[in-house]
Coordinates of C-alpha atoms and ligand atoms in Angstrom, one line a residue:
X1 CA 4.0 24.2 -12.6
X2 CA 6.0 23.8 -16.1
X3 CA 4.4 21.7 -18.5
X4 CA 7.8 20.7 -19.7
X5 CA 8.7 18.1 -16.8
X6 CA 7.8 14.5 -17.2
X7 CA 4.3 13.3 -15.5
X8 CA 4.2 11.5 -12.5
X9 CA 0.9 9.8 -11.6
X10 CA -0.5 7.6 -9.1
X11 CA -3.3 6.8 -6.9
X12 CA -4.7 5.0 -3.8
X13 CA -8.1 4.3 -3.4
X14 CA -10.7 6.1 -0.5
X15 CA -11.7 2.5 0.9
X16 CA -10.4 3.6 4.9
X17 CA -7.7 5.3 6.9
X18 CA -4.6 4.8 4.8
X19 CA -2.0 2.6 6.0
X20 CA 1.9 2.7 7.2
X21 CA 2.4 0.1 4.0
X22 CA 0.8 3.1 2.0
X23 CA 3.1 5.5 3.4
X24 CA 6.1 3.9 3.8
X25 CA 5.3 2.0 0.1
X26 CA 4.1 4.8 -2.1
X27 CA 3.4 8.2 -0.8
X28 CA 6.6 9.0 0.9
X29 CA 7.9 8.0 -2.0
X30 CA 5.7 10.5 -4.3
X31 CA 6.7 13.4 -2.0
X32 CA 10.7 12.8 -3.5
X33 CA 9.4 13.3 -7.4
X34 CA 7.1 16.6 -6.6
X35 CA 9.9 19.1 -7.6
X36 CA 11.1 17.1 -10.6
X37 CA 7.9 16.1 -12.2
X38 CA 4.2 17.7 -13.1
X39 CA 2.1 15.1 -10.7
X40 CA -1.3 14.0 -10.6
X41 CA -2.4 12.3 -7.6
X42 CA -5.8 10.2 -7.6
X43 CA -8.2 9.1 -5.1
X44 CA -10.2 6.7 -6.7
X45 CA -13.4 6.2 -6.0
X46 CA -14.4 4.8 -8.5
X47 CA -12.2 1.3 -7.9
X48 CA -13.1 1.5 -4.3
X49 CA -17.2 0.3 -5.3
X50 CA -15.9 -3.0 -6.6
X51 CA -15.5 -3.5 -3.2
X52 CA -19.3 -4.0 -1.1
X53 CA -19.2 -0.4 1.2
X54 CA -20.8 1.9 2.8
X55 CA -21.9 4.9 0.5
X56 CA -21.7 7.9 3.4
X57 CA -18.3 6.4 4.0
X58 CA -17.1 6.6 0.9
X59 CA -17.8 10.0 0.5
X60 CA -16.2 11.1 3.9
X61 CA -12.9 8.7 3.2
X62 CA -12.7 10.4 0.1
X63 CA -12.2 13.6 1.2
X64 CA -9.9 12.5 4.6
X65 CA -7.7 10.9 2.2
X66 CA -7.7 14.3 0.4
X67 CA -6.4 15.6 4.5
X68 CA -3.8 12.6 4.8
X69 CA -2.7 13.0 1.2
X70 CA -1.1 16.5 2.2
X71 CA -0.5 15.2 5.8
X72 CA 1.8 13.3 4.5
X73 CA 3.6 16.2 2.2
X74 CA 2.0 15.9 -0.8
X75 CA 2.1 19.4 -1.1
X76 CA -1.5 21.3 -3.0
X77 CA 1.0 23.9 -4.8
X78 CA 3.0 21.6 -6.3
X79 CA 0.4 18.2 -7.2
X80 CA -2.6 18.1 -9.0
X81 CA -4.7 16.5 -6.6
X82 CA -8.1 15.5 -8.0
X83 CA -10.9 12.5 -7.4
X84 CA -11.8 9.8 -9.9
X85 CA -15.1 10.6 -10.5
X86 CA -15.4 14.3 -10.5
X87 CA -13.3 13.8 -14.1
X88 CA -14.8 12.7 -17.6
X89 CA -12.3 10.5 -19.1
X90 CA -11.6 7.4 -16.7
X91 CA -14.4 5.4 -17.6
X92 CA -14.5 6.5 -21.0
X93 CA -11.0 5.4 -21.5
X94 CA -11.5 2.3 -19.8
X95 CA -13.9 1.2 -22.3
X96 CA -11.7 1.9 -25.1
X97 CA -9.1 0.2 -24.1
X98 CA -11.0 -2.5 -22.5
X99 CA -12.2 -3.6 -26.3
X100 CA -8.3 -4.4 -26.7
X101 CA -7.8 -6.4 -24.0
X102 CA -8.2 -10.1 -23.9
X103 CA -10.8 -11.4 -21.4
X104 CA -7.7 -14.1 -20.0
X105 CA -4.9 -11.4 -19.3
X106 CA -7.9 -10.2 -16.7
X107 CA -9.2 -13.4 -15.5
X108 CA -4.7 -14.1 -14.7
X109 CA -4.1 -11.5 -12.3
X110 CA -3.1 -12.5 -9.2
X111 CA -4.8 -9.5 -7.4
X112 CA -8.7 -10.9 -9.3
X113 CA -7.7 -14.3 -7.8
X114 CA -7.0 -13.1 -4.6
X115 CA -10.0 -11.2 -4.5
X116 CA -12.0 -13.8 -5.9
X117 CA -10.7 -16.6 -3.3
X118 CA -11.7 -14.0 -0.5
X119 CA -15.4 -14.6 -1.5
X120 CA -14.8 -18.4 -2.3
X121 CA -14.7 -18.6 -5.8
X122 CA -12.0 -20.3 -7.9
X123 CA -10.3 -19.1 -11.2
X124 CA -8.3 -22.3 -13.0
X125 CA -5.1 -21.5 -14.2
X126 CA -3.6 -22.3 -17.5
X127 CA -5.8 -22.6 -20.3
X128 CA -8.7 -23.6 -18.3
X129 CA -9.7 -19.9 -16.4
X130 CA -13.4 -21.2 -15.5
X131 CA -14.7 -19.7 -12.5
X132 CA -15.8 -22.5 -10.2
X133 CA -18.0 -21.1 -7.6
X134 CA -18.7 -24.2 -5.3
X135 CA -16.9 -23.0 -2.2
X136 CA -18.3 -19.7 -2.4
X137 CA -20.4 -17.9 0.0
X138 CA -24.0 -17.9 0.7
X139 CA -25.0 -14.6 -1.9
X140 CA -21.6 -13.9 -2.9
X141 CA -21.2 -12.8 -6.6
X142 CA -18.0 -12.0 -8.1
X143 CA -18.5 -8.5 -9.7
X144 CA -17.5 -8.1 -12.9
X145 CA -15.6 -4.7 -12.0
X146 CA -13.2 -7.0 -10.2
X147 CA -12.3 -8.3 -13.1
X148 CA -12.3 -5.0 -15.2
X149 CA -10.3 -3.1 -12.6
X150 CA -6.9 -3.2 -14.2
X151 CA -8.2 -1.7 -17.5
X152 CA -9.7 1.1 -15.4
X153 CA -6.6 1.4 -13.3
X154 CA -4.5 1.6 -17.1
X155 CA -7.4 4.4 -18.0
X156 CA -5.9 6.2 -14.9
X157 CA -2.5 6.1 -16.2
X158 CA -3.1 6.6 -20.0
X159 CA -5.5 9.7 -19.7
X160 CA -2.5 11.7 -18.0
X161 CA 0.1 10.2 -20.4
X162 CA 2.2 9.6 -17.5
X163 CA 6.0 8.6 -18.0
X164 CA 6.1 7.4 -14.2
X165 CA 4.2 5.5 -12.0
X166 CA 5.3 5.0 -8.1
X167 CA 3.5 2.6 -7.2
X168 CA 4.3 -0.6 -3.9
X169 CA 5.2 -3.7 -5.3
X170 CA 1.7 -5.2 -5.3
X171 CA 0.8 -3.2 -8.3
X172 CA 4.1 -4.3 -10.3
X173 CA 1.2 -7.1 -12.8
X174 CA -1.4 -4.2 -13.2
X175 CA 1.7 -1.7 -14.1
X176 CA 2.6 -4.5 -16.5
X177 CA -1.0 -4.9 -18.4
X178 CA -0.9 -1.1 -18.6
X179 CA 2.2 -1.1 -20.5
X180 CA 1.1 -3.7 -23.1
X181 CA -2.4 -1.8 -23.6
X182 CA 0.0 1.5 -24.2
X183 CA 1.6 -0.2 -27.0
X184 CA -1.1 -2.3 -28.2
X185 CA -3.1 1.2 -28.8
X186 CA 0.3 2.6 -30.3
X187 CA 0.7 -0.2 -32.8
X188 CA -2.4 -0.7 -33.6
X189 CA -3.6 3.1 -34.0
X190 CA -0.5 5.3 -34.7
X191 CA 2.1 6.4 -31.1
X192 CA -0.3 8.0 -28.7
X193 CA 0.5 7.2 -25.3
X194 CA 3.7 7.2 -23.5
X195 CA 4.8 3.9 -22.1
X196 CA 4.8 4.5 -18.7
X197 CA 7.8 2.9 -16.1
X198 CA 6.8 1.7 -12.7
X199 CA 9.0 2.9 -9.8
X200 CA 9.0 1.4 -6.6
X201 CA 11.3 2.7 -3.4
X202 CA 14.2 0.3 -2.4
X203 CA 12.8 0.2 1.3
X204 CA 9.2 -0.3 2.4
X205 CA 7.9 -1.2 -0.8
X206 CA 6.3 -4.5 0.1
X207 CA 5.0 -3.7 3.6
X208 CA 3.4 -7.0 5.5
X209 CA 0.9 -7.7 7.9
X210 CA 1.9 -8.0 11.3
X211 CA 0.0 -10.5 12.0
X212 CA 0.9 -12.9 9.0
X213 CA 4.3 -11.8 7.4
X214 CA 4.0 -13.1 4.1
X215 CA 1.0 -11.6 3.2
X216 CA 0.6 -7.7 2.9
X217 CA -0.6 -5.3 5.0
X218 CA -3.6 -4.3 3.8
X219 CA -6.9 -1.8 5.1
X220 CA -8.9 -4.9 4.9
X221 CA -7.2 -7.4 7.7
X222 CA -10.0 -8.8 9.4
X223 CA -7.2 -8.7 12.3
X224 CA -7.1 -5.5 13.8
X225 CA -3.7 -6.2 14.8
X226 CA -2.6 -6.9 11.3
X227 CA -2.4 -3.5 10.3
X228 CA -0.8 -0.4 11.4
X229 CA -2.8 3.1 10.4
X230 CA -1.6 6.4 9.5
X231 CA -3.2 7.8 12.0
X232 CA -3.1 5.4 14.8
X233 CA -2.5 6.7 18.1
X234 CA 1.1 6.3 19.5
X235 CA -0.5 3.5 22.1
X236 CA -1.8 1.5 19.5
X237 CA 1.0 2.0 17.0
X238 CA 3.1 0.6 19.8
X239 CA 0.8 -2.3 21.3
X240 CA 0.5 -4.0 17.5
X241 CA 4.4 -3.8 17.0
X242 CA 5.0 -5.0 20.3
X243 CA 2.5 -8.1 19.6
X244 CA 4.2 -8.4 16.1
X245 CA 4.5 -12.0 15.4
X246 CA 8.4 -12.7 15.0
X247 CA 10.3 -15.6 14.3
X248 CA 12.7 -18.8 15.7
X249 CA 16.1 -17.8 16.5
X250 CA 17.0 -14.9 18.0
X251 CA 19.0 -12.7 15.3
X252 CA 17.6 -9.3 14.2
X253 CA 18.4 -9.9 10.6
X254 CA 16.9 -9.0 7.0
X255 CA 16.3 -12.8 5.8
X256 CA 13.9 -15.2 3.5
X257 CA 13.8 -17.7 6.3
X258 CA 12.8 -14.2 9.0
X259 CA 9.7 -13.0 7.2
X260 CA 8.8 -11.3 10.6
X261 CA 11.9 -10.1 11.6
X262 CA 12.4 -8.5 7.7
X263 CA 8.7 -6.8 7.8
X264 CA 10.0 -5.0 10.7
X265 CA 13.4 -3.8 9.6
X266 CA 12.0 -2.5 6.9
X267 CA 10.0 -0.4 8.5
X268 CA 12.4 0.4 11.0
X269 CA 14.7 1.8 8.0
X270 CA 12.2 2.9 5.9
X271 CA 11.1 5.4 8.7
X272 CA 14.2 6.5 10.2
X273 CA 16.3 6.7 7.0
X274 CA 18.9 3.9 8.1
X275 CA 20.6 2.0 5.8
X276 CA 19.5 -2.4 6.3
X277 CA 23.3 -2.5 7.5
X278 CA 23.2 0.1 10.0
X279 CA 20.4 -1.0 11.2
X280 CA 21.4 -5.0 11.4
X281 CA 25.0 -3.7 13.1
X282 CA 22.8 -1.8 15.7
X283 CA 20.6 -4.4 16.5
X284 CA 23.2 -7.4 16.9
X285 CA 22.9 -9.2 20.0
X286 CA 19.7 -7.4 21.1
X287 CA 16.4 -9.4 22.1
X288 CA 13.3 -9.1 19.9
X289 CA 11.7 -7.1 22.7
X290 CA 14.0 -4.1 22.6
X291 CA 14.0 -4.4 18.9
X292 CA 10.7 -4.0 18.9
X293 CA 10.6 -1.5 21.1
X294 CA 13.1 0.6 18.6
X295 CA 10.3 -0.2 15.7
X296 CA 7.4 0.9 17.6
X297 CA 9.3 4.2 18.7
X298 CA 10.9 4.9 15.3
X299 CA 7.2 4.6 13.2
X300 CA 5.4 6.6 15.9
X301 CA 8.2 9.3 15.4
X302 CA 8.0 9.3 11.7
X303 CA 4.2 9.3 11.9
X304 CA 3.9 12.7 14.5
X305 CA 4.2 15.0 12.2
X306 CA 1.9 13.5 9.6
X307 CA -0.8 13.2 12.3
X308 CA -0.1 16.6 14.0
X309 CA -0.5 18.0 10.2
X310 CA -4.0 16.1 9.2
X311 CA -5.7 16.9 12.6
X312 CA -5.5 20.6 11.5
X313 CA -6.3 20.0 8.3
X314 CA -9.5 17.2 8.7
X315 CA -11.6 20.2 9.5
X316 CA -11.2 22.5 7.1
X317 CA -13.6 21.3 5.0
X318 CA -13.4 24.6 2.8
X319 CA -9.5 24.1 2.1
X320 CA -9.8 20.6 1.4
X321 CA -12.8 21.4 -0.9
X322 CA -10.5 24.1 -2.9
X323 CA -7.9 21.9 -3.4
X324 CA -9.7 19.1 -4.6
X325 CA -11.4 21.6 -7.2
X326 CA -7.9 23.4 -8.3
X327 CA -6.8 19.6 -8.5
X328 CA -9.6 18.6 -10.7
X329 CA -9.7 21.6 -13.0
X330 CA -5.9 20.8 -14.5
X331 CA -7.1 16.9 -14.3
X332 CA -9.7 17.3 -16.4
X333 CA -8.3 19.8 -18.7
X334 CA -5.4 17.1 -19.5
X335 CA -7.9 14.2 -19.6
X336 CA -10.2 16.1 -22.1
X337 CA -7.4 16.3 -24.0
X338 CA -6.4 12.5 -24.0
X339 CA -9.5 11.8 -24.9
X340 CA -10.2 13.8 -27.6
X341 CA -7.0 12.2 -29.6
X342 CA -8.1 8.5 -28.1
X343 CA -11.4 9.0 -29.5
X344 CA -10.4 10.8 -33.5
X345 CA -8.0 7.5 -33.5
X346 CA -10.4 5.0 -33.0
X347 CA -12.8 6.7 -35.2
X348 CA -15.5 8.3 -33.6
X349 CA -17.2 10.7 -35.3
X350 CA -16.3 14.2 -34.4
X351 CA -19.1 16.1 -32.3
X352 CA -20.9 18.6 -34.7
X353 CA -20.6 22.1 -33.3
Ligands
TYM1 P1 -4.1 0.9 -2.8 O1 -5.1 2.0 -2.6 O2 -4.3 -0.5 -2.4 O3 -2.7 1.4 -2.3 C1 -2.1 2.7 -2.5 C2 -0.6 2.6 -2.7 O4 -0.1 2.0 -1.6 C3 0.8 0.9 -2.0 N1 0.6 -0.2 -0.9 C4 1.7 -0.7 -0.3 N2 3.0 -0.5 -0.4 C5 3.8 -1.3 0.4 N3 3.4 -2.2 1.3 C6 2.0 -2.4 1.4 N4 1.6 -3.2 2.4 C7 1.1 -1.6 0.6 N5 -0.2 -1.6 0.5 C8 -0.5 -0.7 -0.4 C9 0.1 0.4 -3.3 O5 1.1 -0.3 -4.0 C10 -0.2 1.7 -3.9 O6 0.9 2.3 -4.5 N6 -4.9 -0.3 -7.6 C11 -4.3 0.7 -6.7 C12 -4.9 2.1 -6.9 C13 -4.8 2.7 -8.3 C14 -3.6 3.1 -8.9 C15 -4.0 3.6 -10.2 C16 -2.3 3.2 -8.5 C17 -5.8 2.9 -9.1 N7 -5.4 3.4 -10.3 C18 -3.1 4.2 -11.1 C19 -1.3 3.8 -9.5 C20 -1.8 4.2 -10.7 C21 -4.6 0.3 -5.3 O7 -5.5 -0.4 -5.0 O8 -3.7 0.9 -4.4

C-alpha cells in the first residue's frame, strides 16, 4: 500500500448488527475509494460506551463488525482495519483538541440534542444552552461523553491526517466541527493537519426508518420493524419492506411530499445500481404492493453475497484476530506519529530517553 495516495478514513461504531442505512450510506461507498486511497477503517468502541450497554456485547460486536466490515468488501489487503481502543492516540488527541473547543459548539449539535431528548433532557437554543432536566427520566443522567463525542470523533480523523472522510449525511455537523478544530490547531500552532472533505454517495446517503420516514434508520429503533439489518434473513428483510409505511396517492415517485415512497427508491436504486429515473419510468402505474415487492427482492439480492461472505468468516475467530492486529499495527504506527508533532506543538516537554 503506497504511502503516496491520499488517506481515506472512517468509522462506524460496534453498538449491534450493522444496518442497510450503514451499507447502503457509508460502506459500499468506502469499498469504491480502496484502490485510490491509503484507508483506515475504525470500529469505535470507544464512542459506543456513551451509550448504557452490555460489556460482553461489546466485545463480541466488536469483532462481528470486524466479519461484516469485509463481508461487505472492505477488503484486509487493501484497508487498515483496526479498533479504537487497541491504539494510543484517540483519547489523547481528543483532549488536546478538546481544550480548543468552545463548550457551546458541543452543547449545538443536533446529534447531543437528539440524544439528550431521548433521555428527556432539554438543551435551549440560542444563547441560552441550559440543560433543563425536568422531563427526564427516573435515574437518567446525561453523560458528559455525549457531549464530548464530536471532539473524539475529530481525534479519529486528525490522528490519520485524513484528506477524506465518507461518511451518511447524519455526520455532515460533526464533519463540520472537525474541520474548524483542523484549522483552529493550524492557525493557532503552525499547519499540522490536513483539512479533511466529507464525501457522501449521491444515493442512499440518508437512509430512513421504515417505520417513520423522516427520521433515520438507526440500530437503536425501539421498532423492530424500523430497521432493516445487514444480516437479516431474506423473510424478514422482506416482511419489514412489505409493512413499510408508504404514503397517499398512488405514484411511485422520488418526492418531499412521499417521504415513504422516497426512502424506498432509494434503496431500490442504491442496491441495484439504477438510476432515480429508471427506476421512476419502471415503476409508473404500478401499485405500492408490487413496488414493494421489487424493493424487498432487490435489497435481499444485494445483501446475499454479503451474508453468504460473513457467515464464513464469523467463525474464524483466528483470521479476524490477524487482521484486526495487521490493522492496528499501521494504525498505531501513523497515530504515534500524529501525536508526537501534536504534542512538540503544544509544548509538551519531550520524553527524556
Ligand atoms: P454510525 O456507527 O452511526 O454509522 C456508521 C456509518 O453509517 C452511516 N449511516 C447511515 N447512512 C445512511 N443512512 C442511514 N440511515 C445511516 N445510519 C448510519 C453513518 O453516517 C456513518 O457513516 N459518529 C459515527 C462514527 C464515527 C466516525 C468517526 C465516522 C466515529 N468516528 C470518524 C467517520 C469518521 C457514527 O456514529 O456512525
Amino acid at each position: 500500500m503506497s504511502d503516496q495516495r491520499p488517506t481515506v478514513l472512517t468509522c462506524a461504531q460496534p453498538t449491534g448488527q450493522l444496518t442497510l442505512g450503514n451499507y447502503l450510506g457509508a460502506i459500499k461507498n468506502w469499498v469504491a475509494l480502496l484502490d485510490d486511497y491509503t484507508c483506515y477503517f475504525g470500529i469505535v468502541d470507544q464512542h459506543a460506551i456513551t451509550v448504557k450497554g452490555i460489556p460482553a456485547e461489546l466485545r463480541r460486536n466488536t469483532l462481528e463488525c470486524i466479519a461484516q466490515y469485509i463481508a461487505c468488501g472492505l477488503d484486509p489487503e487493501k484497508a487498515h482495519l483496526f479498533v479504537q481502543s487497541h491504539i494510543v492516540g484517540h483519547t489523547e488527541l481528543a483532549w488536546v483538541l478538546g481544550c480548543m473547543t468552545p463548550i457551546g459548539d458541543l452543547q449545538r449539535m443536533t446529534q447531543f440534542k437528539e440524544k439528550a431528548s431521548k433521555l428527556g433532557f432539554e438543551i435551549g437554543s440560542g444563547d441560552d444552552l441550559r440543560i433543563k432536566n425536568e422531563g427526564a427520566r427516573p435515574g437518567a443522567t446525561l453523560n458528559s461523553g455525549l457531549l464530548y463525542y464530536p471532539v473524539l470523533m475529530a481525534a479519529d480523523i486528525l490522528l490519520y491526517n485524513a484528506h477524506l472522510v465518507p461518511t451518511g449525511e447524519d455526520q455532515r455537523q460533526h464533519l463540520e466541527l472537525t474541520r474548524d478544530l483542523a484549522q483552529r490547531f493550524n492557525a493557532t500552532y503552525s499547519e499540522t493537519f490536513n483539512v479533511p472533505e466529507p464525501h457522501m454517495g449521491k444515493v442512499g446517503a440518508r437512509i430512513m426508518s421504515l417505520q417513520e420516514p423522516t427520521k433515520k434508520m438507526s440500530k437503536s429503533d425501539e421498532n423492530l420493524n424500523a430497521t432493516l439489518f445487514l444480516l437479516d434473513e431474506p423473510a424478514v428483510l422482506k416482511k419489514k419492506i412489505m409493512s413499510a409505511v408508504t404514503d397517499s396517492g398512488t405514484e411511485v415517485v422520488a418526492r418531499e411530499d412521499k417521504p415513504g415512497i422516497s426512502n424506498l427508491l432509494s434503496m431500490y436504486t442504491a442496491s441495484t445500481g439504477e438510476s432515480l429515473d429508471q427506476a421512476e419510468n419502471q415503476f409508473t402505474g404500478k401499485q405500492y404492493g408490487e413496488f414493494k415487492a421489487a424493493v424487498a427482492d432487490a435489497v435481499i439480492a444485494a445483501l446475499e453475497p454479503v451474508q453468504a461472505k460473513y457467515k464464513a468468516l464469523v467463525s474464524d475467530k483466528g483470521y479476524l484476530q490477524s487482521v484486526i492486529k495487521t490493522g492496528n499495527e499501521a494504525a498505531q504506527k501513523t497515530a504515534y506519529k500524529t501525536l508526537a508533532k501534536v504534542y512538540r506543538k503544544v509544548g509538551f516537554m519531550e520524553r527524556p530517553r
